[in-house]
Amino acid sequence: MKIAVIGAGAWGSTLAGLVRDNGHDVSIWSRRSERSLNDTIANAELVISAVSMKGVRSVIEQISTPIPAIVTATKGLDSQSGSDQALPLLPSQVWQSAFEKSAIAVLSGPNLSKEIQQGLPAASVVASQDQTLADQVQRAFSSSRFRVYTNSDPLGVELGGTLKNVIAIAVGACDGLQLGTNAKSALVTRGLAEMIRLGTTWGAKPETFYGLSGLGDLLATCSSALSRNYQVGFGLAQGRSLDDILTNLEGTAEGINTSQVLVRLAKEQGISMPISTQVDRLLRGEITPQLAVNELMQRDSKPEQ
């Protein structure tokens, strides 16, 4: 199959390598490419988008050729939407609004790119309302070191991969403060509860969040220093400024932008997101990591739900 990958960062390069190793004809494009984006994706049967959330719209604006099928591997919320409509758009929805006739799939999971590049085993999930496309993407990526499952809940899969980034920042700060395993376990568990609470309110299936793109990705990003969002939280807890952390960070920590959009919408809709709210305040410089912990611990007592 002829496949084009948009984005030559760590994740895009990893995805390109996986399908290339399976014998597919792969072209990859980045902003530094000499070849135009339209030339790169011309005649591609499948286009994989692995750019940052902030880059999705600018990439779409450059495309003037039809695309039969698109796989988005971006994790984030569109900051340009949500103010004039009920919900912010997810990456797949931004693509679908621009290419209404294209089949869309979402790829997500506990996929730290450096480990995959080392040939270590990993699993992922591809979700689409088009089962034929989901099966096609599953075959394109599956190998003895990369196992791919299909899922019929693209909204839940995409939200799981997006929301866990905010919780990973909180867990990174927890580890940076050396608060211990009990505190970290509580953050991960209650963070998952927040993800499910918001995801189901927005229409996703609750069981999706217990899968690879929800709990699986949450565990990976909350337990590895390879996670950029974890690194942000850890650095803030060590007293570093956000600007300093981002200057030395390899790639984009999508949880920063996601928290801003997420917390605003959750507040407007009356959805309780205490951990995400403290993360947003921490990123804005309104509170210290230790004070954020104190506020979470001193919340009113309530049943677990």
mmCIF file of C-alpha atoms in Angstrom:
data_model
loop_
_atom_site.group_PDB
_atom_site.id
_atom_site.type_symbol
_atom_site.label_atom_id
_atom_site.label_comp_id
_atom_site.label_asym_id
_atom_site.label_seq_id
_atom_site.Cartn_x
_atom_site.Cartn_y
_atom_site.Cartn_z
ATOM 1 C CA MET A 1 0.000 0.000 0.000
ATOM 2 C CA LYS A 2 1.155 3.552 -0.715
ATOM 3 C CA ILE A 3 1.219 5.457 2.597
ATOM 4 C CA ALA A 4 2.125 9.073 3.378
ATOM 5 C CA VAL A 5 3.099 10.181 6.895
ATOM 6 C CA ILE A 6 2.731 13.853 7.833
ATOM 7 C CA GLY A 7 5.157 14.747 10.595
ATOM 8 C CA ALA A 8 8.789 13.656 10.879
ATOM 9 C CA GLY A 9 9.155 13.974 14.630
ATOM 10 C CA ALA A 10 9.764 11.021 16.931
ATOM 11 C CA TRP A 11 6.201 9.720 16.655
ATOM 12 C CA GLY A 12 5.805 10.262 12.929
ATOM 13 C CA SER A 13 9.166 8.652 12.196
ATOM 14 C CA THR A 14 8.249 5.689 14.409
ATOM 15 C CA LEU A 15 4.929 5.147 12.639
ATOM 16 C CA ALA A 16 6.606 5.449 9.252
ATOM 17 C CA GLY A 17 9.151 2.828 10.292
ATOM 18 C CA LEU A 18 6.460 0.393 11.438
ATOM 19 C CA VAL A 19 4.573 0.413 8.146
ATOM 20 C CA ARG A 20 7.767 0.501 6.087
ATOM 21 C CA ASP A 21 9.019 -2.603 7.871
ATOM 22 C CA ASN A 22 5.790 -4.302 6.791
ATOM 23 C CA GLY A 23 6.690 -3.717 3.149
ATOM 24 C CA HIS A 24 4.566 -0.660 2.388
ATOM 25 C CA ASP A 25 5.650 2.213 0.120
ATOM 26 C CA VAL A 26 6.084 5.070 2.604
ATOM 27 C CA SER A 27 6.673 8.789 2.056
ATOM 28 C CA ILE A 28 7.171 11.175 4.966
ATOM 29 C CA TRP A 29 6.720 14.957 5.041
ATOM 30 C CA SER A 30 7.689 17.690 7.477
ATOM 31 C CA ARG A 31 7.942 21.470 7.312
ATOM 32 C CA ARG A 32 11.602 21.058 6.354
ATOM 33 C CA SER A 33 10.889 18.768 3.421
ATOM 34 C CA GLU A 34 11.956 19.978 -0.014
ATOM 35 C CA ARG A 35 9.003 18.188 -1.596
ATOM 36 C CA SER A 36 5.598 19.847 -1.200
ATOM 37 C CA LEU A 37 2.930 18.321 1.011
ATOM 38 C CA ASN A 38 0.551 17.846 -1.913
ATOM 39 C CA ASP A 39 3.239 16.041 -3.914
ATOM 40 C CA THR A 40 4.040 13.833 -0.926
ATOM 41 C CA ILE A 41 0.469 12.670 -0.404
ATOM 42 C CA ALA A 42 -0.438 12.440 -4.096
ATOM 43 C CA ASN A 43 -1.907 8.997 -4.898
ATOM 44 C CA ALA A 44 -1.474 7.846 -1.281
ATOM 45 C CA GLU A 45 -4.054 5.256 -0.259
ATOM 46 C CA LEU A 46 -3.574 6.157 3.381
ATOM 47 C CA VAL A 47 -2.395 9.394 5.000
ATOM 48 C CA ILE A 48 -1.155 9.278 8.604
ATOM 49 C CA SER A 49 -1.103 12.561 10.520
ATOM 50 C CA ALA A 50 1.418 12.684 13.371
ATOM 51 C CA VAL A 51 1.782 16.442 13.817
ATOM 52 C CA SER A 52 1.151 18.353 17.047
ATOM 53 C CA MET A 53 -2.362 19.619 17.740
ATOM 54 C CA LYS A 54 -1.285 23.184 17.021
ATOM 55 C CA GLY A 55 -0.004 22.115 13.610
ATOM 56 C CA VAL A 56 -3.104 20.262 12.406
ATOM 57 C CA ARG A 57 -4.978 23.228 10.951
ATOM 58 C CA SER A 58 -1.918 24.714 9.240
ATOM 59 C CA VAL A 59 -1.208 21.350 7.610
ATOM 60 C CA ILE A 60 -4.786 20.981 6.432
ATOM 61 C CA GLU A 61 -4.686 24.458 4.883
ATOM 62 C CA GLN A 62 -1.823 23.343 2.621
ATOM 63 C CA ILE A 63 -3.665 20.331 1.194
ATOM 64 C CA SER A 64 -5.581 20.739 -2.040
ATOM 65 C CA THR A 65 -5.744 17.117 -3.153
ATOM 66 C CA PRO A 66 -8.382 14.554 -2.144
ATOM 67 C CA ILE A 67 -7.434 11.975 0.510
ATOM 68 C CA PRO A 68 -9.239 8.613 0.518
ATOM 69 C CA ALA A 69 -8.381 7.664 4.120
ATOM 70 C CA ILE A 70 -6.782 9.486 7.052
ATOM 71 C CA VAL A 71 -5.331 8.095 10.280
ATOM 72 C CA THR A 72 -4.745 10.682 12.976
ATOM 73 C CA ALA A 73 -2.189 9.924 15.688
ATOM 74 C CA THR A 74 -2.363 13.375 17.306
ATOM 75 C CA LYS A 75 -3.439 13.705 20.951
ATOM 76 C CA GLY A 76 -4.992 17.005 21.941
ATOM 77 C CA LEU A 77 -7.945 19.401 21.894
ATOM 78 C CA ASP A 78 -8.322 22.146 19.308
ATOM 79 C CA SER A 79 -7.940 25.494 21.070
ATOM 80 C CA GLN A 80 -9.584 27.319 18.159
ATOM 81 C CA SER A 81 -12.910 25.567 18.746
ATOM 82 C CA GLY A 82 -15.151 25.182 21.770
ATOM 83 C CA SER A 83 -15.848 28.863 22.383
ATOM 84 C CA ASP A 84 -18.642 29.089 19.819
ATOM 85 C CA GLN A 85 -19.904 25.509 20.097
ATOM 86 C CA ALA A 86 -20.662 22.903 22.744
ATOM 87 C CA LEU A 87 -17.361 21.013 22.610
ATOM 88 C CA PRO A 88 -13.813 21.587 21.373
ATOM 89 C CA LEU A 89 -12.859 19.571 18.331
ATOM 90 C CA LEU A 90 -10.564 16.577 18.527
ATOM 91 C CA PRO A 91 -7.913 16.060 15.815
ATOM 92 C CA SER A 92 -10.044 13.582 13.868
ATOM 93 C CA GLN A 93 -12.959 16.016 13.882
ATOM 94 C CA VAL A 94 -10.790 18.823 12.522
ATOM 95 C CA TRP A 95 -9.683 16.513 9.696
ATOM 96 C CA GLN A 96 -13.230 15.317 9.041
ATOM 97 C CA SER A 97 -14.580 18.859 8.813
ATOM 98 C CA ALA A 98 -12.016 19.627 6.126
ATOM 99 C CA PHE A 99 -12.307 16.295 4.261
ATOM 100 C CA GLU A 100 -15.939 15.280 4.600
ATOM 101 C CA LYS A 101 -15.677 12.428 2.090
ATOM 102 C CA SER A 102 -12.549 10.879 3.608
ATOM 103 C CA ALA A 103 -12.678 7.850 5.913
ATOM 104 C CA ILE A 104 -11.143 8.715 9.293
ATOM 105 C CA ALA A 105 -9.457 6.505 11.888
ATOM 106 C CA VAL A 106 -7.739 7.218 15.207
ATOM 107 C CA LEU A 107 -4.547 5.473 16.372
ATOM 108 C CA SER A 108 -3.736 5.605 20.084
ATOM 109 C CA GLY A 109 -2.259 3.571 22.917
ATOM 110 C CA PRO A 110 0.658 3.201 25.341
ATOM 111 C CA ASN A 111 3.213 3.882 22.627
ATOM 112 C CA LEU A 112 6.411 5.549 23.840
ATOM 113 C CA SER A 113 8.220 6.093 20.547
ATOM 114 C CA LYS A 114 11.735 5.479 21.860
ATOM 115 C CA GLU A 115 10.817 2.008 23.110
ATOM 116 C CA ILE A 116 9.167 1.099 19.801
ATOM 117 C CA GLN A 117 12.222 2.326 17.909
ATOM 118 C CA GLN A 118 14.307 -0.015 20.054
ATOM 119 C CA GLY A 119 12.195 -2.932 18.860
ATOM 120 C CA LEU A 120 10.511 -3.482 22.207
ATOM 121 C CA PRO A 121 6.991 -4.996 22.061
ATOM 122 C CA ALA A 122 4.001 -2.636 22.190
ATOM 123 C CA ALA A 123 0.275 -2.623 21.527
ATOM 124 C CA SER A 124 -2.059 0.008 20.146
ATOM 125 C CA VAL A 125 -5.670 0.467 19.083
ATOM 126 C CA VAL A 126 -7.159 1.847 15.877
ATOM 127 C CA ALA A 127 -10.723 3.127 16.075
ATOM 128 C CA SER A 128 -13.075 4.143 13.293
ATOM 129 C CA GLN A 129 -16.733 4.157 12.395
ATOM 130 C CA ASP A 130 -15.557 2.588 9.135
ATOM 131 C CA GLN A 131 -14.704 -1.009 10.045
ATOM 132 C CA THR A 132 -13.087 -1.611 6.651
ATOM 133 C CA LEU A 133 -10.621 1.201 7.301
ATOM 134 C CA ALA A 134 -9.946 -0.007 10.862
ATOM 135 C CA ASP A 135 -9.139 -3.485 9.536
ATOM 136 C CA GLN A 136 -6.922 -1.994 6.827
ATOM 137 C CA VAL A 137 -4.923 0.081 9.315
ATOM 138 C CA GLN A 138 -4.653 -2.893 11.664
ATOM 139 C CA ARG A 139 -3.064 -4.970 8.880
ATOM 140 C CA ALA A 140 -0.750 -2.139 7.845
ATOM 141 C CA PHE A 141 0.774 -1.767 11.319
ATOM 142 C CA SER A 142 0.566 -5.213 12.894
ATOM 143 C CA SER A 143 3.789 -7.163 13.359
ATOM 144 C CA SER A 144 5.504 -9.456 15.840
ATOM 145 C CA ARG A 145 6.546 -6.405 17.896
ATOM 146 C CA PHE A 146 3.536 -4.113 17.403
ATOM 147 C CA ARG A 147 0.104 -5.582 18.139
ATOM 148 C CA VAL A 148 -2.908 -3.565 16.954
ATOM 149 C CA TYR A 149 -6.511 -3.953 18.105
ATOM 150 C CA THR A 150 -9.586 -2.390 16.487
ATOM 151 C CA ASN A 151 -12.280 -0.436 18.310
ATOM 152 C CA SER A 152 -15.637 1.011 17.238
ATOM 153 C CA ASP A 153 -15.524 3.994 19.647
ATOM 154 C CA PRO A 154 -13.217 6.574 18.021
ATOM 155 C CA LEU A 155 -14.432 9.316 20.355
ATOM 156 C CA GLY A 156 -13.470 7.351 23.466
ATOM 157 C CA VAL A 157 -10.151 6.222 22.008
ATOM 158 C CA GLU A 158 -9.195 9.756 21.008
ATOM 159 C CA LEU A 159 -10.309 11.277 24.311
ATOM 160 C CA GLY A 160 -8.413 8.650 26.290
ATOM 161 C CA GLY A 161 -5.160 9.469 24.512
ATOM 162 C CA THR A 162 -5.800 13.179 24.982
ATOM 163 C CA LEU A 163 -6.986 13.436 28.578
ATOM 164 C CA LYS A 164 -4.302 11.202 30.071
ATOM 165 C CA ASN A 165 -1.664 13.820 29.181
ATOM 166 C CA VAL A 166 -3.068 16.186 31.805
ATOM 167 C CA ILE A 167 -2.970 13.494 34.482
ATOM 168 C CA ALA A 168 0.610 12.630 33.497
ATOM 169 C CA ILE A 169 1.650 16.187 34.360
ATOM 170 C CA ALA A 170 0.098 15.764 37.808
ATOM 171 C CA VAL A 171 1.857 12.433 38.359
ATOM 172 C CA GLY A 172 5.174 13.879 37.205
ATOM 173 C CA ALA A 173 4.810 16.604 39.837
ATOM 174 C CA CYS A 174 3.922 13.955 42.428
ATOM 175 C CA ASP A 175 7.132 12.077 41.692
ATOM 176 C CA GLY A 176 9.114 15.297 41.587
ATOM 177 C CA LEU A 177 7.934 16.060 45.100
ATOM 178 C CA GLN A 178 8.792 12.483 46.162
ATOM 179 C CA LEU A 179 5.315 11.932 47.594
ATOM 180 C CA GLY A 180 5.525 8.167 47.315
ATOM 181 C CA THR A 181 3.713 5.252 45.713
ATOM 182 C CA ASN A 182 0.449 5.684 47.642
ATOM 183 C CA ALA A 183 -0.016 9.243 46.402
ATOM 184 C CA LYS A 184 0.939 8.313 42.849
ATOM 185 C CA SER A 185 -1.480 5.400 42.773
ATOM 186 C CA ALA A 186 -4.270 7.605 44.079
ATOM 187 C CA LEU A 187 -3.578 10.246 41.414
ATOM 188 C CA VAL A 188 -3.620 7.702 38.589
ATOM 189 C CA THR A 189 -6.838 6.097 39.849
ATOM 190 C CA ARG A 190 -8.698 9.341 40.476
ATOM 191 C CA GLY A 191 -7.297 10.724 37.230
ATOM 192 C CA LEU A 192 -8.867 7.817 35.366
ATOM 193 C CA ALA A 193 -12.159 8.603 37.118
ATOM 194 C CA GLU A 194 -11.947 12.164 35.772
ATOM 195 C CA MET A 195 -11.273 10.904 32.272
ATOM 196 C CA ILE A 196 -14.282 8.584 32.378
ATOM 197 C CA ARG A 197 -16.525 11.259 33.907
ATOM 198 C CA LEU A 198 -15.798 13.752 31.165
ATOM 199 C CA GLY A 199 -15.589 11.217 28.344
ATOM 200 C CA THR A 200 -18.970 9.665 29.038
ATOM 201 C CA THR A 201 -20.553 13.100 29.397
ATOM 202 C CA TRP A 202 -19.250 13.930 25.925
ATOM 203 C CA GLY A 203 -20.622 10.681 24.507
ATOM 204 C CA ALA A 204 -17.813 8.131 24.723
ATOM 205 C CA LYS A 205 -18.284 4.579 26.002
ATOM 206 C CA PRO A 206 -17.026 4.119 29.594
ATOM 207 C CA GLU A 207 -15.444 0.721 28.819
ATOM 208 C CA THR A 208 -13.166 2.330 26.223
ATOM 209 C CA PHE A 209 -11.267 4.114 28.985
ATOM 210 C CA TYR A 210 -10.262 0.788 30.532
ATOM 211 C CA GLY A 211 -8.547 -0.179 27.274
ATOM 212 C CA LEU A 212 -5.214 0.589 25.666
ATOM 213 C CA SER A 213 -5.967 4.193 24.762
ATOM 214 C CA GLY A 214 -7.271 5.015 28.236
ATOM 215 C CA LEU A 215 -5.844 3.098 31.182
ATOM 216 C CA GLY A 216 -3.041 1.634 29.069
ATOM 217 C CA ASP A 217 -1.774 4.987 27.842
ATOM 218 C CA LEU A 218 -2.335 6.533 31.271
ATOM 219 C CA LEU A 219 -0.102 3.928 32.936
ATOM 220 C CA ALA A 220 2.629 4.392 30.323
ATOM 221 C CA THR A 221 2.769 8.176 30.526
ATOM 222 C CA CYS A 222 2.505 8.210 34.315
ATOM 223 C CA SER A 223 5.287 5.701 34.917
ATOM 224 C CA SER A 224 7.995 6.653 32.440
ATOM 225 C CA ALA A 225 10.393 9.577 32.280
ATOM 226 C CA LEU A 226 10.187 9.176 28.488
ATOM 227 C CA SER A 227 6.772 10.864 28.699
ATOM 228 C CA ARG A 228 7.047 14.558 27.847
ATOM 229 C CA ASN A 229 4.017 15.477 29.950
ATOM 230 C CA TYR A 230 5.467 13.606 32.934
ATOM 231 C CA GLN A 231 8.722 15.548 32.426
ATOM 232 C CA VAL A 232 6.823 18.846 32.584
ATOM 233 C CA GLY A 233 5.220 18.006 35.927
ATOM 234 C CA PHE A 234 8.454 16.607 37.349
ATOM 235 C CA GLY A 235 10.380 19.716 36.310
ATOM 236 C CA LEU A 236 7.843 22.080 37.862
ATOM 237 C CA ALA A 237 8.047 20.144 41.131
ATOM 238 C CA GLN A 238 11.823 20.576 41.032
ATOM 239 C CA GLY A 239 11.386 24.355 40.931
ATOM 240 C CA ARG A 240 12.120 24.862 37.233
ATOM 241 C CA SER A 241 10.105 27.363 35.230
ATOM 242 C CA LEU A 242 7.752 26.148 32.520
ATOM 243 C CA ASP A 243 9.682 28.120 29.891
ATOM 244 C CA ASP A 244 12.927 26.442 30.917
ATOM 245 C CA ILE A 245 11.339 22.988 30.788
ATOM 246 C CA LEU A 246 9.841 23.547 27.342
ATOM 247 C CA THR A 247 13.098 24.961 25.973
ATOM 248 C CA ASN A 248 14.868 21.695 26.783
ATOM 249 C CA LEU A 249 11.982 19.361 25.961
ATOM 250 C CA GLU A 250 12.201 17.097 22.908
ATOM 251 C CA GLY A 251 8.849 17.490 21.185
ATOM 252 C CA THR A 252 5.484 18.815 22.367
ATOM 253 C CA ALA A 253 3.807 18.244 25.725
ATOM 254 C CA GLU A 254 0.201 18.248 24.531
ATOM 255 C CA GLY A 255 -1.164 18.209 28.072
ATOM 256 C CA ILE A 256 -0.355 21.911 28.491
ATOM 257 C CA ASN A 257 -2.712 23.098 25.768
ATOM 258 C CA THR A 258 -5.216 20.353 26.582
ATOM 259 C CA SER A 259 -5.546 21.432 30.220
ATOM 260 C CA GLN A 260 -6.437 24.997 29.244
ATOM 261 C CA VAL A 261 -9.221 23.925 26.873
ATOM 262 C CA LEU A 262 -10.388 21.050 29.070
ATOM 263 C CA VAL A 263 -10.759 22.937 32.328
ATOM 264 C CA ARG A 264 -12.651 25.808 30.715
ATOM 265 C CA LEU A 265 -15.171 23.474 29.086
ATOM 266 C CA ALA A 266 -15.521 21.270 32.183
ATOM 267 C CA LYS A 267 -16.267 24.330 34.305
ATOM 268 C CA GLU A 268 -18.870 25.600 31.841
ATOM 269 C CA GLN A 269 -20.566 22.197 31.775
ATOM 270 C CA GLY A 270 -20.374 21.559 35.512
ATOM 271 C CA ILE A 271 -18.099 18.498 35.218
ATOM 272 C CA SER A 272 -15.941 17.898 38.300
ATOM 273 C CA MET A 273 -12.248 17.743 37.295
ATOM 274 C CA PRO A 274 -10.263 18.567 40.476
ATOM 275 C CA ILE A 275 -6.910 17.104 39.371
ATOM 276 C CA SER A 276 -7.063 18.686 35.921
ATOM 277 C CA THR A 277 -8.037 22.010 37.497
ATOM 278 C CA GLN A 278 -4.993 21.988 39.779
ATOM 279 C CA VAL A 279 -2.759 21.059 36.835
ATOM 280 C CA ASP A 280 -4.105 24.029 34.872
ATOM 281 C CA ARG A 281 -3.504 26.365 37.824
ATOM 282 C CA LEU A 282 0.018 24.976 38.220
ATOM 283 C CA LEU A 283 0.816 25.547 34.544
ATOM 284 C CA ARG A 284 -0.519 29.104 34.760
ATOM 285 C CA GLY A 285 1.764 29.792 37.728
ATOM 286 C CA GLU A 286 -1.190 30.412 40.065
ATOM 287 C CA ILE A 287 -0.178 27.721 42.557
ATOM 288 C CA THR A 288 2.865 25.713 43.617
ATOM 289 C CA PRO A 289 2.986 21.911 43.248
ATOM 290 C CA GLN A 290 2.844 21.450 47.032
ATOM 291 C CA LEU A 291 -0.140 23.767 47.415
ATOM 292 C CA ALA A 292 -1.909 21.918 44.614
ATOM 293 C CA VAL A 293 -1.452 18.673 46.545
ATOM 294 C CA ASN A 294 -2.726 20.292 49.743
ATOM 295 C CA GLU A 295 -5.885 21.528 48.015
ATOM 296 C CA LEU A 296 -6.595 18.089 46.562
ATOM 297 C CA MET A 297 -6.119 16.431 49.954
ATOM 298 C CA GLN A 298 -8.341 18.948 51.765
ATOM 299 C CA ARG A 299 -11.350 18.675 49.463
ATOM 300 C CA ASP A 300 -14.682 17.813 51.055
ATOM 301 C CA SER A 301 -15.149 14.117 51.855
ATOM 302 C CA LYS A 302 -17.351 12.216 49.389
ATOM 303 C CA PRO A 303 -18.173 8.680 48.163
ATOM 304 C CA GLU A 304 -15.831 7.119 45.618
ATOM 305 C CA GLN A 305 -17.345 7.388 42.127
#
